[in-house]
CSV table of C-alpha atoms in Angstrom, one decimal:
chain,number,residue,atom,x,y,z
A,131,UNK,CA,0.0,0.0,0.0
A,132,UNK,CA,3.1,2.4,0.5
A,133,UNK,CA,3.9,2.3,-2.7
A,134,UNK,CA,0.6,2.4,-4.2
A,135,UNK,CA,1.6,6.0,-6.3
A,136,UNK,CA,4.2,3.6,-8.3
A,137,UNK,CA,1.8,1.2,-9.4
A,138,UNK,CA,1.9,0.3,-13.2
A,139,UNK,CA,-1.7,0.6,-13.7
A,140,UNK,CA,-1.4,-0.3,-17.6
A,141,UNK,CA,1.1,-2.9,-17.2
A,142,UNK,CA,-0.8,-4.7,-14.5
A,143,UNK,CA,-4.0,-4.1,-16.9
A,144,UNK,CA,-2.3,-5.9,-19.2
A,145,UNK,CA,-0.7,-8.7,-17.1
A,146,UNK,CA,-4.3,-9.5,-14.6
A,147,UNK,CA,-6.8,-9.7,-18.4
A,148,UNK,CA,-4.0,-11.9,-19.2
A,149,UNK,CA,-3.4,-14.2,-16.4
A,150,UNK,CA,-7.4,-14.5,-15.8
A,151,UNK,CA,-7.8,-15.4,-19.4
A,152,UNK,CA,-5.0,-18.4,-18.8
A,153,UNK,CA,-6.4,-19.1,-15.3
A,154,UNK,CA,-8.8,-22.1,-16.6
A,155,UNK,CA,-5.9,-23.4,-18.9
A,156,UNK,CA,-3.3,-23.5,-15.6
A,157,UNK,CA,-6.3,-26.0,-14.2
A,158,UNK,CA,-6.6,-28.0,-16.9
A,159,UNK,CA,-3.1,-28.7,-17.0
A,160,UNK,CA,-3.6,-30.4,-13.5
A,161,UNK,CA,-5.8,-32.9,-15.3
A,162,UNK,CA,-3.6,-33.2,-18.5
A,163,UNK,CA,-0.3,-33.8,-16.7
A,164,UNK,CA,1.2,-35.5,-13.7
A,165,UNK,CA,2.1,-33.0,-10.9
A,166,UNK,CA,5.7,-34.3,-11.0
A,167,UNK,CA,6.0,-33.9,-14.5
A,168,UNK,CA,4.1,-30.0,-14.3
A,169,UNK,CA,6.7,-29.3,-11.2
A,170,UNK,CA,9.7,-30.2,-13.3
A,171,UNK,CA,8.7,-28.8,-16.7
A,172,UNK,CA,7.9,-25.2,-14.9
A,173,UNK,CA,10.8,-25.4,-13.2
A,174,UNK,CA,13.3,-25.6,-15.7
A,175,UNK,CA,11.8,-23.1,-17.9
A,176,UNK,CA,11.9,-20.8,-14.6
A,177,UNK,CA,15.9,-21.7,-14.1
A,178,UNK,CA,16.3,-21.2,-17.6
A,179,UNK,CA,14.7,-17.7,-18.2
A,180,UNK,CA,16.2,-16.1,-14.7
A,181,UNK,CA,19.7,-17.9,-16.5
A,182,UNK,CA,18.9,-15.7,-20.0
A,183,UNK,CA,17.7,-12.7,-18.1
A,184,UNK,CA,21.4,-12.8,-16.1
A,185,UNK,CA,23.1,-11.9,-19.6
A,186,UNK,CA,19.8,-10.1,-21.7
A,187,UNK,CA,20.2,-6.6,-22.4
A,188,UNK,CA,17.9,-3.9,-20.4
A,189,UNK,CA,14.9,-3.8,-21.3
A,190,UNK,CA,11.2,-1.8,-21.6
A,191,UNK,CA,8.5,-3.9,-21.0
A,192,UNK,CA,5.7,-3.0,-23.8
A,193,UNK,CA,2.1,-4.4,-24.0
A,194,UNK,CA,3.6,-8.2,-25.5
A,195,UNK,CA,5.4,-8.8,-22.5
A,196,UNK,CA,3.0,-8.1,-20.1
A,197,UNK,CA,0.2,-10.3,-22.0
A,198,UNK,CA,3.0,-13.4,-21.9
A,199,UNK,CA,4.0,-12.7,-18.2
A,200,UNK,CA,0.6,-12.5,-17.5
A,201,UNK,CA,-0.3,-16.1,-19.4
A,202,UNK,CA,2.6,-17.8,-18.1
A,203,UNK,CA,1.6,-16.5,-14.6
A,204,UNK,CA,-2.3,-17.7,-14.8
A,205,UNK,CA,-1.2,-21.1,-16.1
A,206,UNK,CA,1.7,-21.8,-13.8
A,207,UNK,CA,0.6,-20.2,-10.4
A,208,UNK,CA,-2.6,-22.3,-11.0
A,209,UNK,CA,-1.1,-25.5,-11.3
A,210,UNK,CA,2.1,-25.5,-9.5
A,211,UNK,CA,1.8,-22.6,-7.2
A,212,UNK,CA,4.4,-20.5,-8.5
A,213,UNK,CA,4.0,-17.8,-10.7
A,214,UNK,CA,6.2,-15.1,-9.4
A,215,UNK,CA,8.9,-15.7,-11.3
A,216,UNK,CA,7.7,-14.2,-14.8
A,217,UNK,CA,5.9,-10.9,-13.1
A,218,UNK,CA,9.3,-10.3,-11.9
A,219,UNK,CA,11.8,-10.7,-14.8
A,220,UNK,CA,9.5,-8.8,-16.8
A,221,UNK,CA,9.6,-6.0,-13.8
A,222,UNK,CA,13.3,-6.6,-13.3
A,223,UNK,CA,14.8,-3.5,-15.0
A,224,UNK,CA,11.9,-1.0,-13.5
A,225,UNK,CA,12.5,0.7,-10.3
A,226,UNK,CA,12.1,-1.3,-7.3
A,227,UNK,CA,9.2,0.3,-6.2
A,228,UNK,CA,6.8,-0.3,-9.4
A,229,UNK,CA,8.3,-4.1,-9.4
A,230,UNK,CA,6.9,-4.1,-6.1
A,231,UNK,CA,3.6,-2.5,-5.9
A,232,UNK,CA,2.6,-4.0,-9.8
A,233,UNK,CA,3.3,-7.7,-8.6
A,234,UNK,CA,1.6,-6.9,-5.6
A,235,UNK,CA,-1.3,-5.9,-7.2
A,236,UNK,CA,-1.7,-8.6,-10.0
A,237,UNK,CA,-0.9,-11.2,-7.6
A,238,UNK,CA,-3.9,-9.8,-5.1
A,239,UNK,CA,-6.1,-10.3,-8.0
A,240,UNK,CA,-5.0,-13.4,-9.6
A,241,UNK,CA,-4.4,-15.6,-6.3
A,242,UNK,CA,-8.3,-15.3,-5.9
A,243,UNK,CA,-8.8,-16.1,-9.1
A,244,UNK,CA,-6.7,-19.2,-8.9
A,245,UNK,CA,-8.2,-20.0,-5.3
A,246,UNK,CA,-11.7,-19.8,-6.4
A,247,UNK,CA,-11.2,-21.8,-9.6
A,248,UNK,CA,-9.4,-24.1,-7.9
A,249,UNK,CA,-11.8,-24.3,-4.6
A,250,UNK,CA,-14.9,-24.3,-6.8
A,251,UNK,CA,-13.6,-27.6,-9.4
A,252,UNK,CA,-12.3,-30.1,-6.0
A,253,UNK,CA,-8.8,-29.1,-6.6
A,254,UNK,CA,-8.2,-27.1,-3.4
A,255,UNK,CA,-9.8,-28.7,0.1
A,256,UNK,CA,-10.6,-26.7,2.9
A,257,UNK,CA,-8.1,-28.4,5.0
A,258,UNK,CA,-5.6,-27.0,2.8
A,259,UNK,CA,-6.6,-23.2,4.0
A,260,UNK,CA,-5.5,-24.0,7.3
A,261,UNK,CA,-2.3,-24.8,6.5
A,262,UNK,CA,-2.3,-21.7,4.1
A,263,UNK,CA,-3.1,-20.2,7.7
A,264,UNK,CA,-0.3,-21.1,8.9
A,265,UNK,CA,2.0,-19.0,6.7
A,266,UNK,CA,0.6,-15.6,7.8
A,267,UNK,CA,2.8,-15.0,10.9
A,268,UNK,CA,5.4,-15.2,8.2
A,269,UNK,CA,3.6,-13.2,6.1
A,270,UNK,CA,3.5,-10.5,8.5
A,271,UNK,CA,7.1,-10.7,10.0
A,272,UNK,CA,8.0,-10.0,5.9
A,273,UNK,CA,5.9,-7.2,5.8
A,274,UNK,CA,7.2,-5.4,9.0
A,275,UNK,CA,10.8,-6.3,7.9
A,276,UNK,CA,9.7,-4.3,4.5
A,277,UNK,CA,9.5,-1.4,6.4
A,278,UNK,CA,13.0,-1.5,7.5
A,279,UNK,CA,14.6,-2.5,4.1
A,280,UNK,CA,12.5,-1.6,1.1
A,281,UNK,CA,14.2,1.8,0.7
A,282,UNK,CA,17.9,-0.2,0.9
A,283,UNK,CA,17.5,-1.8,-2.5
A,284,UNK,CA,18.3,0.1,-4.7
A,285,UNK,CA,18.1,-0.9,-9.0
A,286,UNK,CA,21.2,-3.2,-8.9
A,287,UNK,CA,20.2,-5.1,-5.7
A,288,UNK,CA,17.0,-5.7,-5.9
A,289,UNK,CA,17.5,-7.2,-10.0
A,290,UNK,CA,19.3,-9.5,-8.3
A,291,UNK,CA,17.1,-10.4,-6.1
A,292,UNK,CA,14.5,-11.1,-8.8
A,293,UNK,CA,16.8,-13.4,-10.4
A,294,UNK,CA,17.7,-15.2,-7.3
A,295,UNK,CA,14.3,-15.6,-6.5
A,296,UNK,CA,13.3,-16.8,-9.8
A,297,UNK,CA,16.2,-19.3,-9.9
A,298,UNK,CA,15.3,-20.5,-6.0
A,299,UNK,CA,12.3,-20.7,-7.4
A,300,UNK,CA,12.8,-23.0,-10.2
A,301,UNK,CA,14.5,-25.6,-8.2
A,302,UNK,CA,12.1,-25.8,-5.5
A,303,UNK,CA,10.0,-26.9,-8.3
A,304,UNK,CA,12.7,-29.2,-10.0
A,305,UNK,CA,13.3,-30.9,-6.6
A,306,UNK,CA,9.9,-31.6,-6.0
A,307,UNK,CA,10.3,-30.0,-2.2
């Protein structure tokens, strides 16, 4: 909410139409392939963009990018729970405080999305919300420590960041853990 004023309102336009278009897809992948399989496949394409992104040139984000980010996010956050990745390399050369409060926002939207979707078809139990309920002391700790260190990343630091992330990531869902 702090940094509301550097939201990308067009960019996360384009990236939210995109991701609840691809939504329904990112279920029926659930169906179509073996979780294992989904894990793996995601995962590697994750190391292997963050690895490309490492030595790709700056870049502008236009309309395109946003629409595939946005895609890739709706199919992979639905069926593997981890979508980050794309929002941020294609926010990875914008100031830290647009990367921030654009993800932010397309993920608020787009994780209900997926919840509901997912909730509504049998492939999300209740039970599993309380062990989603267990992550929010984390979730709160993270968003006190903001406070102390969102203004200490500057450009530099927090690309890096992004790609660490993204390759962390990846291997989480390589490994299966």
């Amino acid at each position: 909410w702090r940094e509301r004023a550097s939201l990308d309102l067009r960019g996360a336009g384009w990236i939210t139409g995109a991701r609840l278009a691809a939504t329904p897809a990112g279920l029926a992948l659930l169906w179509l392939i073996p979780e294992r399989s989904l894990g793996l496949f995601v995962g590697v394409a994750t190391v292997l963009a963050a690895v490309v992104s490492l030595t790709a040139p700056t870049f502008a984000p236009g309309r395109a990018a946003y629409v595939g980010a946005g895609a890739v996010t709706g199919l992979t956050e639905t069926a593997t729970g981890v979508g980050g990745p794309p929002l941020a390399l294609v926010y990875q050369h914008r100031p830290p405080a647009e990367l921030r409060s654009t993800v932010a926002a397309c993920f608020l939207v787009g994780e209900v999305a997926s919840l509901l979707l997912l909730f509504a078809t049998g492939k999300a139990a209740p039970a599993e919300l309380g062990q989603a309920a267990l992550l929010l002391p984390a979730i709160a700790v993270g968003a006190w420590l903001s406070r102390l260190v969102h203004h200490r990343l500057d450009a530099r630091r927090m690309r890096l960041f992004v790609l660490v992330f993204a390759l962390v990531s990846g291997l989480v869902l390589m490994l299966g853990v």
